[in-house]
């Protein structure tokens, strides 16, 4: 089955800097790649997603890139703010069976 | 609030007891998913429904676990004869039909087994 690896497990940046989180997946049939933000005591919140027919997508300070050949995708957050501090999960989906990475704890220091 | 709703938010029970959780999805969504999340890990897929039909079950879903979605709206997840290893956050998500549709999560039910 699908296996998703996520790096780094923790990331600390200064407010205003950029943050990059990377994921790799194993099954080339995966066709949908969402990113979720999870705050303490809450469920994961979808922040951006990308489908396999697109290489890049941007939404304000957040962007995601997908390299199907290398089977990896990345989340880029620019101009980070303290409220961006949370755990971020990548996921890869085949026919709705979504597999998640282990998460990245992002800390933005003011 | 028209998001995914889960009840209860917290459940504490003794080992060996049965527990049942409820999920109310976003009303227009015909797919409903259950996941389990342990500390420091991402959510793990358990099962999903399309309308009232349970279409896929993970190997994680042992015989002690059963899920239903009788009318294609809300769903229940029951765990029988709970064990210490069942302690986790149980998350529900819903989406439109299709493998590439965004899944929207509830805030989960945290289960603690004493």
JSON list of C-alpha atoms in Angstrom, two decimals:
[
{"chain": "A", "resi": 1, "resn": "UNK", "atom": "CA", "xyz": [0.00, 0.00, 0.00]},
{"chain": "A", "resi": 2, "resn": "UNK", "atom": "CA", "xyz": [0.85, 3.67, -0.05]},
{"chain": "A", "resi": 3, "resn": "UNK", "atom": "CA", "xyz": [3.58, 4.92, 2.29]},
{"chain": "A", "resi": 4, "resn": "UNK", "atom": "CA", "xyz": [4.08, 8.64, 2.95]},
{"chain": "A", "resi": 5, "resn": "UNK", "atom": "CA", "xyz": [7.21, 10.01, 4.56]},
{"chain": "A", "resi": 6, "resn": "UNK", "atom": "CA", "xyz": [7.41, 13.56, 5.87]},
{"chain": "A", "resi": 7, "resn": "UNK", "atom": "CA", "xyz": [10.41, 15.71, 6.83]},
{"chain": "A", "resi": 8, "resn": "UNK", "atom": "CA", "xyz": [11.39, 17.39, 9.02]},
{"chain": "A", "resi": 9, "resn": "UNK", "atom": "CA", "xyz": [9.54, 16.22, 12.12]},
{"chain": "A", "resi": 10, "resn": "UNK", "atom": "CA", "xyz": [10.13, 19.59, 13.81]},
{"chain": "A", "resi": 11, "resn": "UNK", "atom": "CA", "xyz": [10.86, 22.98, 12.31]},
{"chain": "A", "resi": 12, "resn": "UNK", "atom": "CA", "xyz": [11.53, 26.24, 14.08]},
{"chain": "A", "resi": 13, "resn": "UNK", "atom": "CA", "xyz": [11.69, 29.52, 12.17]},
{"chain": "A", "resi": 14, "resn": "UNK", "atom": "CA", "xyz": [11.80, 33.20, 12.98]},
{"chain": "A", "resi": 15, "resn": "UNK", "atom": "CA", "xyz": [8.68, 35.23, 12.28]},
{"chain": "A", "resi": 16, "resn": "UNK", "atom": "CA", "xyz": [8.78, 36.49, 8.71]},
{"chain": "A", "resi": 17, "resn": "UNK", "atom": "CA", "xyz": [10.99, 33.68, 7.45]},
{"chain": "A", "resi": 18, "resn": "UNK", "atom": "CA", "xyz": [9.85, 30.93, 5.09]},
{"chain": "A", "resi": 19, "resn": "UNK", "atom": "CA", "xyz": [9.14, 27.34, 6.06]},
{"chain": "A", "resi": 20, "resn": "UNK", "atom": "CA", "xyz": [9.36, 24.29, 3.79]},
{"chain": "A", "resi": 21, "resn": "UNK", "atom": "CA", "xyz": [8.03, 20.81, 4.57]},
{"chain": "A", "resi": 22, "resn": "UNK", "atom": "CA", "xyz": [8.70, 17.89, 2.25]},
{"chain": "A", "resi": 23, "resn": "UNK", "atom": "CA", "xyz": [6.90, 14.60, 1.65]},
{"chain": "A", "resi": 24, "resn": "UNK", "atom": "CA", "xyz": [7.52, 11.57, -0.48]},
{"chain": "A", "resi": 25, "resn": "UNK", "atom": "CA", "xyz": [5.06, 8.88, -1.48]},
{"chain": "A", "resi": 26, "resn": "UNK", "atom": "CA", "xyz": [5.51, 5.37, -2.76]},
{"chain": "A", "resi": 27, "resn": "UNK", "atom": "CA", "xyz": [2.52, 4.56, -4.99]},
{"chain": "A", "resi": 28, "resn": "UNK", "atom": "CA", "xyz": [2.61, 6.25, -8.39]},
{"chain": "A", "resi": 29, "resn": "UNK", "atom": "CA", "xyz": [-1.18, 5.76, -8.64]},
{"chain": "A", "resi": 30, "resn": "UNK", "atom": "CA", "xyz": [-1.75, 8.39, -5.92]},
{"chain": "A", "resi": 31, "resn": "UNK", "atom": "CA", "xyz": [-3.52, 11.32, -7.53]},
{"chain": "A", "resi": 32, "resn": "UNK", "atom": "CA", "xyz": [-4.51, 13.73, -4.78]},
{"chain": "A", "resi": 33, "resn": "UNK", "atom": "CA", "xyz": [-2.23, 15.42, -2.25]},
{"chain": "A", "resi": 34, "resn": "UNK", "atom": "CA", "xyz": [-3.74, 17.57, 0.52]},
{"chain": "A", "resi": 35, "resn": "UNK", "atom": "CA", "xyz": [-2.01, 19.39, 3.35]},
{"chain": "A", "resi": 36, "resn": "UNK", "atom": "CA", "xyz": [-3.59, 19.78, 6.76]},
{"chain": "A", "resi": 37, "resn": "UNK", "atom": "CA", "xyz": [-2.87, 22.00, 9.76]},
{"chain": "A", "resi": 38, "resn": "UNK", "atom": "CA", "xyz": [-3.73, 20.63, 13.18]},
{"chain": "A", "resi": 39, "resn": "UNK", "atom": "CA", "xyz": [-3.86, 22.72, 16.32]},
{"chain": "A", "resi": 40, "resn": "UNK", "atom": "CA", "xyz": [-3.95, 21.30, 19.82]},
{"chain": "A", "resi": 41, "resn": "UNK", "atom": "CA", "xyz": [-7.29, 19.66, 20.62]},
{"chain": "A", "resi": 42, "resn": "UNK", "atom": "CA", "xyz": [-8.63, 20.16, 17.11]},
{"chain": "A", "resi": 43, "resn": "UNK", "atom": "CA", "xyz": [-9.09, 18.02, 14.05]},
{"chain": "A", "resi": 44, "resn": "UNK", "atom": "CA", "xyz": [-6.93, 18.50, 10.95]},
{"chain": "A", "resi": 45, "resn": "UNK", "atom": "CA", "xyz": [-7.89, 21.52, 8.87]},
{"chain": "A", "resi": 46, "resn": "UNK", "atom": "CA", "xyz": [-7.36, 21.44, 5.12]},
{"chain": "A", "resi": 47, "resn": "UNK", "atom": "CA", "xyz": [-5.13, 24.34, 4.07]},
{"chain": "A", "resi": 48, "resn": "UNK", "atom": "CA", "xyz": [-4.26, 23.53, 0.46]},
{"chain": "A", "resi": 49, "resn": "UNK", "atom": "CA", "xyz": [-4.36, 20.59, -1.92]},
{"chain": "A", "resi": 50, "resn": "UNK", "atom": "CA", "xyz": [-3.01, 19.63, -5.32]},
{"chain": "A", "resi": 51, "resn": "UNK", "atom": "CA", "xyz": [-4.05, 17.08, -7.89]},
{"chain": "A", "resi": 52, "resn": "UNK", "atom": "CA", "xyz": [-1.70, 14.97, -9.97]},
{"chain": "A", "resi": 53, "resn": "UNK", "atom": "CA", "xyz": [-2.33, 16.90, -13.17]},
{"chain": "A", "resi": 54, "resn": "UNK", "atom": "CA", "xyz": [-0.96, 20.12, -11.65]},
{"chain": "A", "resi": 55, "resn": "UNK", "atom": "CA", "xyz": [2.65, 20.93, -10.74]},
{"chain": "A", "resi": 56, "resn": "UNK", "atom": "CA", "xyz": [2.16, 23.91, -8.45]},
{"chain": "A", "resi": 57, "resn": "UNK", "atom": "CA", "xyz": [-0.62, 25.71, -6.62]},
{"chain": "A", "resi": 58, "resn": "UNK", "atom": "CA", "xyz": [-0.55, 28.86, -4.55]},
{"chain": "A", "resi": 59, "resn": "UNK", "atom": "CA", "xyz": [-2.96, 30.45, -2.09]},
{"chain": "A", "resi": 60, "resn": "UNK", "atom": "CA", "xyz": [-1.72, 33.70, -0.57]},
{"chain": "A", "resi": 61, "resn": "UNK", "atom": "CA", "xyz": [1.27, 32.81, 1.65]},
{"chain": "A", "resi": 62, "resn": "UNK", "atom": "CA", "xyz": [0.96, 29.06, 1.07]},
{"chain": "A", "resi": 63, "resn": "UNK", "atom": "CA", "xyz": [2.14, 27.12, -1.96]},
{"chain": "A", "resi": 64, "resn": "UNK", "atom": "CA", "xyz": [2.46, 23.44, -2.80]},
{"chain": "A", "resi": 65, "resn": "UNK", "atom": "CA", "xyz": [4.62, 21.84, -5.47]},
{"chain": "A", "resi": 66, "resn": "UNK", "atom": "CA", "xyz": [4.34, 18.32, -6.86]},
{"chain": "A", "resi": 67, "resn": "UNK", "atom": "CA", "xyz": [6.98, 16.30, -8.70]},
{"chain": "A", "resi": 68, "resn": "UNK", "atom": "CA", "xyz": [5.24, 13.16, -9.97]},
{"chain": "A", "resi": 69, "resn": "UNK", "atom": "CA", "xyz": [8.39, 11.69, -11.47]},
{"chain": "A", "resi": 70, "resn": "UNK", "atom": "CA", "xyz": [10.27, 11.86, -8.19]},
{"chain": "A", "resi": 71, "resn": "UNK", "atom": "CA", "xyz": [7.11, 11.17, -6.19]},
{"chain": "A", "resi": 72, "resn": "UNK", "atom": "CA", "xyz": [7.53, 14.07, -3.82]},
{"chain": "A", "resi": 73, "resn": "UNK", "atom": "CA", "xyz": [5.60, 17.17, -2.91]},
{"chain": "A", "resi": 74, "resn": "UNK", "atom": "CA", "xyz": [6.34, 20.14, -0.71]},
{"chain": "A", "resi": 75, "resn": "UNK", "atom": "CA", "xyz": [4.55, 22.81, 1.30]},
{"chain": "A", "resi": 76, "resn": "UNK", "atom": "CA", "xyz": [5.97, 26.32, 1.30]},
{"chain": "A", "resi": 77, "resn": "UNK", "atom": "CA", "xyz": [4.83, 28.96, 3.79]},
{"chain": "A", "resi": 78, "resn": "UNK", "atom": "CA", "xyz": [6.19, 32.46, 3.27]},
{"chain": "A", "resi": 79, "resn": "UNK", "atom": "CA", "xyz": [6.22, 35.39, 5.70]},
{"chain": "A", "resi": 80, "resn": "UNK", "atom": "CA", "xyz": [5.49, 33.10, 8.61]},
{"chain": "A", "resi": 81, "resn": "UNK", "atom": "CA", "xyz": [3.48, 34.39, 11.55]},
{"chain": "A", "resi": 82, "resn": "UNK", "atom": "CA", "xyz": [3.18, 33.07, 15.13]},
{"chain": "A", "resi": 83, "resn": "UNK", "atom": "CA", "xyz": [-0.33, 31.83, 14.34]},
{"chain": "A", "resi": 84, "resn": "UNK", "atom": "CA", "xyz": [1.18, 29.48, 11.74]},
{"chain": "A", "resi": 85, "resn": "UNK", "atom": "CA", "xyz": [2.58, 27.45, 14.66]},
{"chain": "A", "resi": 86, "resn": "UNK", "atom": "CA", "xyz": [0.91, 24.04, 14.55]},
{"chain": "A", "resi": 87, "resn": "UNK", "atom": "CA", "xyz": [1.45, 20.48, 13.35]},
{"chain": "A", "resi": 88, "resn": "UNK", "atom": "CA", "xyz": [1.26, 20.09, 9.58]},
{"chain": "A", "resi": 89, "resn": "UNK", "atom": "CA", "xyz": [0.41, 16.82, 7.83]},
{"chain": "A", "resi": 90, "resn": "UNK", "atom": "CA", "xyz": [0.81, 15.85, 4.21]},
{"chain": "A", "resi": 91, "resn": "UNK", "atom": "CA", "xyz": [-1.28, 13.08, 2.70]},
{"chain": "A", "resi": 92, "resn": "UNK", "atom": "CA", "xyz": [-1.56, 11.07, -0.50]},
{"chain": "A", "resi": 93, "resn": "UNK", "atom": "CA", "xyz": [-4.78, 9.56, -1.74]},
{"chain": "A", "resi": 94, "resn": "UNK", "atom": "CA", "xyz": [-5.75, 6.70, -4.03]},
{"chain": "A", "resi": 95, "resn": "UNK", "atom": "CA", "xyz": [-9.48, 6.17, -4.54]},
{"chain": "A", "resi": 96, "resn": "UNK", "atom": "CA", "xyz": [-10.18, 7.94, -1.25]},
{"chain": "A", "resi": 97, "resn": "UNK", "atom": "CA", "xyz": [-7.87, 5.79, 0.89]},
{"chain": "A", "resi": 98, "resn": "UNK", "atom": "CA", "xyz": [-5.79, 8.63, 2.27]},
{"chain": "A", "resi": 99, "resn": "UNK", "atom": "CA", "xyz": [-2.41, 7.97, 3.89]},
{"chain": "A", "resi": 100, "resn": "UNK", "atom": "CA", "xyz": [-0.84, 10.63, 6.07]},
{"chain": "A", "resi": 101, "resn": "UNK", "atom": "CA", "xyz": [2.71, 11.52, 6.90]},
{"chain": "A", "resi": 102, "resn": "UNK", "atom": "CA", "xyz": [3.79, 11.55, 10.55]},
{"chain": "A", "resi": 103, "resn": "UNK", "atom": "CA", "xyz": [3.57, 15.34, 10.79]},
{"chain": "A", "resi": 104, "resn": "UNK", "atom": "CA", "xyz": [5.83, 18.36, 11.18]},
{"chain": "A", "resi": 105, "resn": "UNK", "atom": "CA", "xyz": [5.62, 20.51, 14.27]},
{"chain": "A", "resi": 106, "resn": "UNK", "atom": "CA", "xyz": [6.22, 24.08, 13.10]},
{"chain": "A", "resi": 107, "resn": "UNK", "atom": "CA", "xyz": [7.12, 26.73, 15.64]},
{"chain": "A", "resi": 108, "resn": "UNK", "atom": "CA", "xyz": [7.27, 30.37, 14.55]},
{"chain": "A", "resi": 109, "resn": "UNK", "atom": "CA", "xyz": [9.19, 32.48, 17.03]},
{"chain": "A", "resi": 110, "resn": "UNK", "atom": "CA", "xyz": [8.14, 36.14, 17.33]},
{"chain": "B", "resi": 1, "resn": "UNK", "atom": "CA", "xyz": [-22.03, 25.52, 12.25]},
{"chain": "B", "resi": 2, "resn": "UNK", "atom": "CA", "xyz": [-22.18, 23.31, 9.16]},
{"chain": "B", "resi": 3, "resn": "UNK", "atom": "CA", "xyz": [-18.92, 21.45, 9.70]},
{"chain": "B", "resi": 4, "resn": "UNK", "atom": "CA", "xyz": [-18.36, 17.83, 10.73]},
{"chain": "B", "resi": 5, "resn": "UNK", "atom": "CA", "xyz": [-19.59, 17.21, 14.26]},
{"chain": "B", "resi": 6, "resn": "UNK", "atom": "CA", "xyz": [-18.42, 14.42, 16.57]},
{"chain": "B", "resi": 7, "resn": "UNK", "atom": "CA", "xyz": [-19.85, 13.32, 19.88]},
{"chain": "B", "resi": 8, "resn": "UNK", "atom": "CA", "xyz": [-18.66, 12.89, 22.56]},
{"chain": "B", "resi": 9, "resn": "UNK", "atom": "CA", "xyz": [-15.46, 14.93, 22.51]},
{"chain": "B", "resi": 10, "resn": "UNK", "atom": "CA", "xyz": [-13.96, 12.87, 25.29]},
{"chain": "B", "resi": 11, "resn": "UNK", "atom": "CA", "xyz": [-14.70, 9.36, 26.55]},
{"chain": "B", "resi": 12, "resn": "UNK", "atom": "CA", "xyz": [-13.07, 7.67, 29.52]},
{"chain": "B", "resi": 13, "resn": "UNK", "atom": "CA", "xyz": [-13.92, 4.05, 30.12]},
{"chain": "B", "resi": 14, "resn": "UNK", "atom": "CA", "xyz": [-12.61, 0.94, 31.79]},
{"chain": "B", "resi": 15, "resn": "UNK", "atom": "CA", "xyz": [-10.91, -1.82, 29.86]},
{"chain": "B", "resi": 16, "resn": "UNK", "atom": "CA", "xyz": [-13.44, -4.36, 28.61]},
{"chain": "B", "resi": 17, "resn": "UNK", "atom": "CA", "xyz": [-16.32, -1.92, 28.24]},
{"chain": "B", "resi": 18, "resn": "UNK", "atom": "CA", "xyz": [-18.03, -1.11, 24.95]},
{"chain": "B", "resi": 19, "resn": "UNK", "atom": "CA", "xyz": [-18.04, 2.44, 23.59]},
{"chain": "B", "resi": 20, "resn": "UNK", "atom": "CA", "xyz": [-19.87, 4.11, 20.72]},
{"chain": "B", "resi": 21, "resn": "UNK", "atom": "CA", "xyz": [-19.00, 7.35, 18.94]},
{"chain": "B", "resi": 22, "resn": "UNK", "atom": "CA", "xyz": [-21.17, 9.40, 16.62]},
{"chain": "B", "resi": 23, "resn": "UNK", "atom": "CA", "xyz": [-20.27, 11.49, 13.60]},
{"chain": "B", "resi": 24, "resn": "UNK", "atom": "CA", "xyz": [-22.52, 13.95, 11.77]},
{"chain": "B", "resi": 25, "resn": "UNK", "atom": "CA", "xyz": [-20.95, 14.84, 8.42]},
{"chain": "B", "resi": 26, "resn": "UNK", "atom": "CA", "xyz": [-21.42, 17.95, 6.33]},
{"chain": "B", "resi": 27, "resn": "UNK", "atom": "CA", "xyz": [-24.96, 17.45, 5.11]},
{"chain": "B", "resi": 28, "resn": "UNK", "atom": "CA", "xyz": [-24.31, 17.45, 1.36]},
{"chain": "B", "resi": 29, "resn": "UNK", "atom": "CA", "xyz": [-21.39, 15.02, 1.55]},
{"chain": "B", "resi": 30, "resn": "UNK", "atom": "CA", "xyz": [-22.03, 11.42, 0.59]},
{"chain": "B", "resi": 31, "resn": "UNK", "atom": "CA", "xyz": [-18.68, 10.04, 1.71]},
{"chain": "B", "resi": 32, "resn": "UNK", "atom": "CA", "xyz": [-17.82, 9.56, 5.36]},
{"chain": "B", "resi": 33, "resn": "UNK", "atom": "CA", "xyz": [-14.48, 8.38, 6.74]},
{"chain": "B", "resi": 34, "resn": "UNK", "atom": "CA", "xyz": [-13.20, 7.18, 10.11]},
{"chain": "B", "resi": 35, "resn": "UNK", "atom": "CA", "xyz": [-9.58, 7.58, 11.16]},
{"chain": "B", "resi": 36, "resn": "UNK", "atom": "CA", "xyz": [-7.59, 6.88, 14.31]},
{"chain": "B", "resi": 37, "resn": "UNK", "atom": "CA", "xyz": [-4.80, 9.16, 15.48]},
{"chain": "B", "resi": 38, "resn": "UNK", "atom": "CA", "xyz": [-2.31, 8.39, 18.24]},
{"chain": "B", "resi": 39, "resn": "UNK", "atom": "CA", "xyz": [0.02, 10.92, 19.83]},
{"chain": "B", "resi": 40, "resn": "UNK", "atom": "CA", "xyz": [2.71, 12.18, 17.50]},
{"chain": "B", "resi": 41, "resn": "UNK", "atom": "CA", "xyz": [1.32, 10.39, 14.45]},
{"chain": "B", "resi": 42, "resn": "UNK", "atom": "CA", "xyz": [-0.80, 11.25, 11.48]},
{"chain": "B", "resi": 43, "resn": "UNK", "atom": "CA", "xyz": [-4.36, 9.96, 11.16]},
{"chain": "B", "resi": 44, "resn": "UNK", "atom": "CA", "xyz": [-4.64, 6.28, 10.13]},
{"chain": "B", "resi": 45, "resn": "UNK", "atom": "CA", "xyz": [-7.48, 5.26, 7.84]},
{"chain": "B", "resi": 46, "resn": "UNK", "atom": "CA", "xyz": [-10.01, 2.84, 9.36]},
{"chain": "B", "resi": 47, "resn": "UNK", "atom": "CA", "xyz": [-13.00, 2.70, 7.03]},
{"chain": "B", "resi": 48, "resn": "UNK", "atom": "CA", "xyz": [-15.22, 4.72, 4.73]},
{"chain": "B", "resi": 49, "resn": "UNK", "atom": "CA", "xyz": [-18.81, 4.85, 3.54]},
{"chain": "B", "resi": 50, "resn": "UNK", "atom": "CA", "xyz": [-20.36, 6.05, 0.35]},
{"chain": "B", "resi": 51, "resn": "UNK", "atom": "CA", "xyz": [-23.90, 6.85, 1.36]},
{"chain": "B", "resi": 52, "resn": "UNK", "atom": "CA", "xyz": [-24.92, 3.87, 3.53]},
{"chain": "B", "resi": 53, "resn": "UNK", "atom": "CA", "xyz": [-22.51, 1.37, 1.92]},
{"chain": "B", "resi": 54, "resn": "UNK", "atom": "CA", "xyz": [-19.27, 0.57, 3.74]},
{"chain": "B", "resi": 55, "resn": "UNK", "atom": "CA", "xyz": [-16.82, 0.32, 0.83]},
{"chain": "B", "resi": 56, "resn": "UNK", "atom": "CA", "xyz": [-13.45, -0.23, 2.42]},
{"chain": "B", "resi": 57, "resn": "UNK", "atom": "CA", "xyz": [-12.04, -1.36, 5.75]},
{"chain": "B", "resi": 58, "resn": "UNK", "atom": "CA", "xyz": [-8.45, -1.17, 6.91]},
{"chain": "B", "resi": 59, "resn": "UNK", "atom": "CA", "xyz": [-6.64, -4.12, 8.45]},
{"chain": "B", "resi": 60, "resn": "UNK", "atom": "CA", "xyz": [-6.48, -1.87, 11.54]},
{"chain": "B", "resi": 61, "resn": "UNK", "atom": "CA", "xyz": [-10.22, -2.39, 11.96]},
{"chain": "B", "resi": 62, "resn": "UNK", "atom": "CA", "xyz": [-10.29, -5.54, 14.08]},
{"chain": "B", "resi": 63, "resn": "UNK", "atom": "CA", "xyz": [-13.39, -7.63, 14.71]},
{"chain": "B", "resi": 64, "resn": "UNK", "atom": "CA", "xyz": [-14.04, -5.59, 17.86]},
{"chain": "B", "resi": 65, "resn": "UNK", "atom": "CA", "xyz": [-14.68, -2.50, 15.74]},
{"chain": "B", "resi": 66, "resn": "UNK", "atom": "CA", "xyz": [-17.86, -1.94, 13.79]},
{"chain": "B", "resi": 67, "resn": "UNK", "atom": "CA", "xyz": [-19.10, 1.10, 11.92]},
{"chain": "B", "resi": 68, "resn": "UNK", "atom": "CA", "xyz": [-22.51, 1.87, 10.52]},
{"chain": "B", "resi": 69, "resn": "UNK", "atom": "CA", "xyz": [-24.17, 4.58, 8.48]},
{"chain": "B", "resi": 70, "resn": "UNK", "atom": "CA", "xyz": [-27.73, 3.30, 8.34]},
{"chain": "B", "resi": 71, "resn": "UNK", "atom": "CA", "xyz": [-29.44, 6.14, 6.47]},
{"chain": "B", "resi": 72, "resn": "UNK", "atom": "CA", "xyz": [-26.48, 7.57, 4.67]},
{"chain": "B", "resi": 73, "resn": "UNK", "atom": "CA", "xyz": [-26.31, 10.53, 7.03]},
{"chain": "B", "resi": 74, "resn": "UNK", "atom": "CA", "xyz": [-24.70, 10.19, 10.49]},
{"chain": "B", "resi": 75, "resn": "UNK", "atom": "CA", "xyz": [-22.38, 7.32, 11.34]},
{"chain": "B", "resi": 76, "resn": "UNK", "atom": "CA", "xyz": [-21.48, 5.43, 14.50]},
{"chain": "B", "resi": 77, "resn": "UNK", "atom": "CA", "xyz": [-18.26, 3.65, 15.39]},
{"chain": "B", "resi": 78, "resn": "UNK", "atom": "CA", "xyz": [-18.47, 1.04, 18.11]},
{"chain": "B", "resi": 79, "resn": "UNK", "atom": "CA", "xyz": [-15.57, -0.61, 19.89]},
{"chain": "B", "resi": 80, "resn": "UNK", "atom": "CA", "xyz": [-16.39, -3.72, 21.87]},
{"chain": "B", "resi": 81, "resn": "UNK", "atom": "CA", "xyz": [-14.33, -5.10, 24.78]},
{"chain": "B", "resi": 82, "resn": "UNK", "atom": "CA", "xyz": [-12.00, -2.09, 24.75]},
{"chain": "B", "resi": 83, "resn": "UNK", "atom": "CA", "xyz": [-8.27, -2.62, 25.29]},
{"chain": "B", "resi": 84, "resn": "UNK", "atom": "CA", "xyz": [-5.51, -0.26, 26.45]},
{"chain": "B", "resi": 85, "resn": "UNK", "atom": "CA", "xyz": [-4.24, -0.03, 22.89]},
{"chain": "B", "resi": 86, "resn": "UNK", "atom": "CA", "xyz": [-7.55, 1.47, 21.76]},
{"chain": "B", "resi": 87, "resn": "UNK", "atom": "CA", "xyz": [-6.71, 4.74, 23.51]},
{"chain": "B", "resi": 88, "resn": "UNK", "atom": "CA", "xyz": [-6.49, 7.31, 20.72]},
{"chain": "B", "resi": 89, "resn": "UNK", "atom": "CA", "xyz": [-8.27, 10.16, 19.00]},
{"chain": "B", "resi": 90, "resn": "UNK", "atom": "CA", "xyz": [-10.98, 8.92, 16.65]},
{"chain": "B", "resi": 91, "resn": "UNK", "atom": "CA", "xyz": [-11.54, 11.31, 13.78]},
{"chain": "B", "resi": 92, "resn": "UNK", "atom": "CA", "xyz": [-14.37, 11.50, 11.31]},
{"chain": "B", "resi": 93, "resn": "UNK", "atom": "CA", "xyz": [-14.20, 13.23, 7.94]},
{"chain": "B", "resi": 94, "resn": "UNK", "atom": "CA", "xyz": [-16.62, 13.74, 5.08]},
{"chain": "B", "resi": 95, "resn": "UNK", "atom": "CA", "xyz": [-16.33, 14.64, 1.42]},
{"chain": "B", "resi": 96, "resn": "UNK", "atom": "CA", "xyz": [-18.08, 14.70, -1.90]},
{"chain": "B", "resi": 97, "resn": "UNK", "atom": "CA", "xyz": [-17.91, 11.54, -3.94]},
{"chain": "B", "resi": 98, "resn": "UNK", "atom": "CA", "xyz": [-14.55, 11.00, -5.68]},
{"chain": "B", "resi": 99, "resn": "UNK", "atom": "CA", "xyz": [-11.01, 10.02, -4.75]},
{"chain": "B", "resi": 100, "resn": "UNK", "atom": "CA", "xyz": [-9.69, 13.55, -5.25]},
{"chain": "B", "resi": 101, "resn": "UNK", "atom": "CA", "xyz": [-12.26, 15.41, -3.20]},
{"chain": "B", "resi": 102, "resn": "UNK", "atom": "CA", "xyz": [-11.14, 17.28, -0.07]},
{"chain": "B", "resi": 103, "resn": "UNK", "atom": "CA", "xyz": [-11.92, 15.55, 3.19]},
{"chain": "B", "resi": 104, "resn": "UNK", "atom": "CA", "xyz": [-13.12, 17.81, 5.99]},
{"chain": "B", "resi": 105, "resn": "UNK", "atom": "CA", "xyz": [-12.48, 16.63, 9.53]},
{"chain": "B", "resi": 106, "resn": "UNK", "atom": "CA", "xyz": [-14.32, 16.96, 12.78]},
{"chain": "B", "resi": 107, "resn": "UNK", "atom": "CA", "xyz": [-12.50, 17.67, 16.04]},
{"chain": "B", "resi": 108, "resn": "UNK", "atom": "CA", "xyz": [-12.53, 14.03, 17.04]},
{"chain": "B", "resi": 109, "resn": "UNK", "atom": "CA", "xyz": [-13.41, 11.91, 20.05]},
{"chain": "B", "resi": 110, "resn": "UNK", "atom": "CA", "xyz": [-10.54, 11.30, 22.45]},
{"chain": "B", "resi": 111, "resn": "UNK", "atom": "CA", "xyz": [-10.83, 7.84, 24.00]},
{"chain": "B", "resi": 112, "resn": "UNK", "atom": "CA", "xyz": [-8.96, 6.98, 27.18]},
{"chain": "B", "resi": 113, "resn": "UNK", "atom": "CA", "xyz": [-8.98, 3.42, 28.50]},
{"chain": "B", "resi": 114, "resn": "UNK", "atom": "CA", "xyz": [-8.30, 3.04, 32.21]}
]
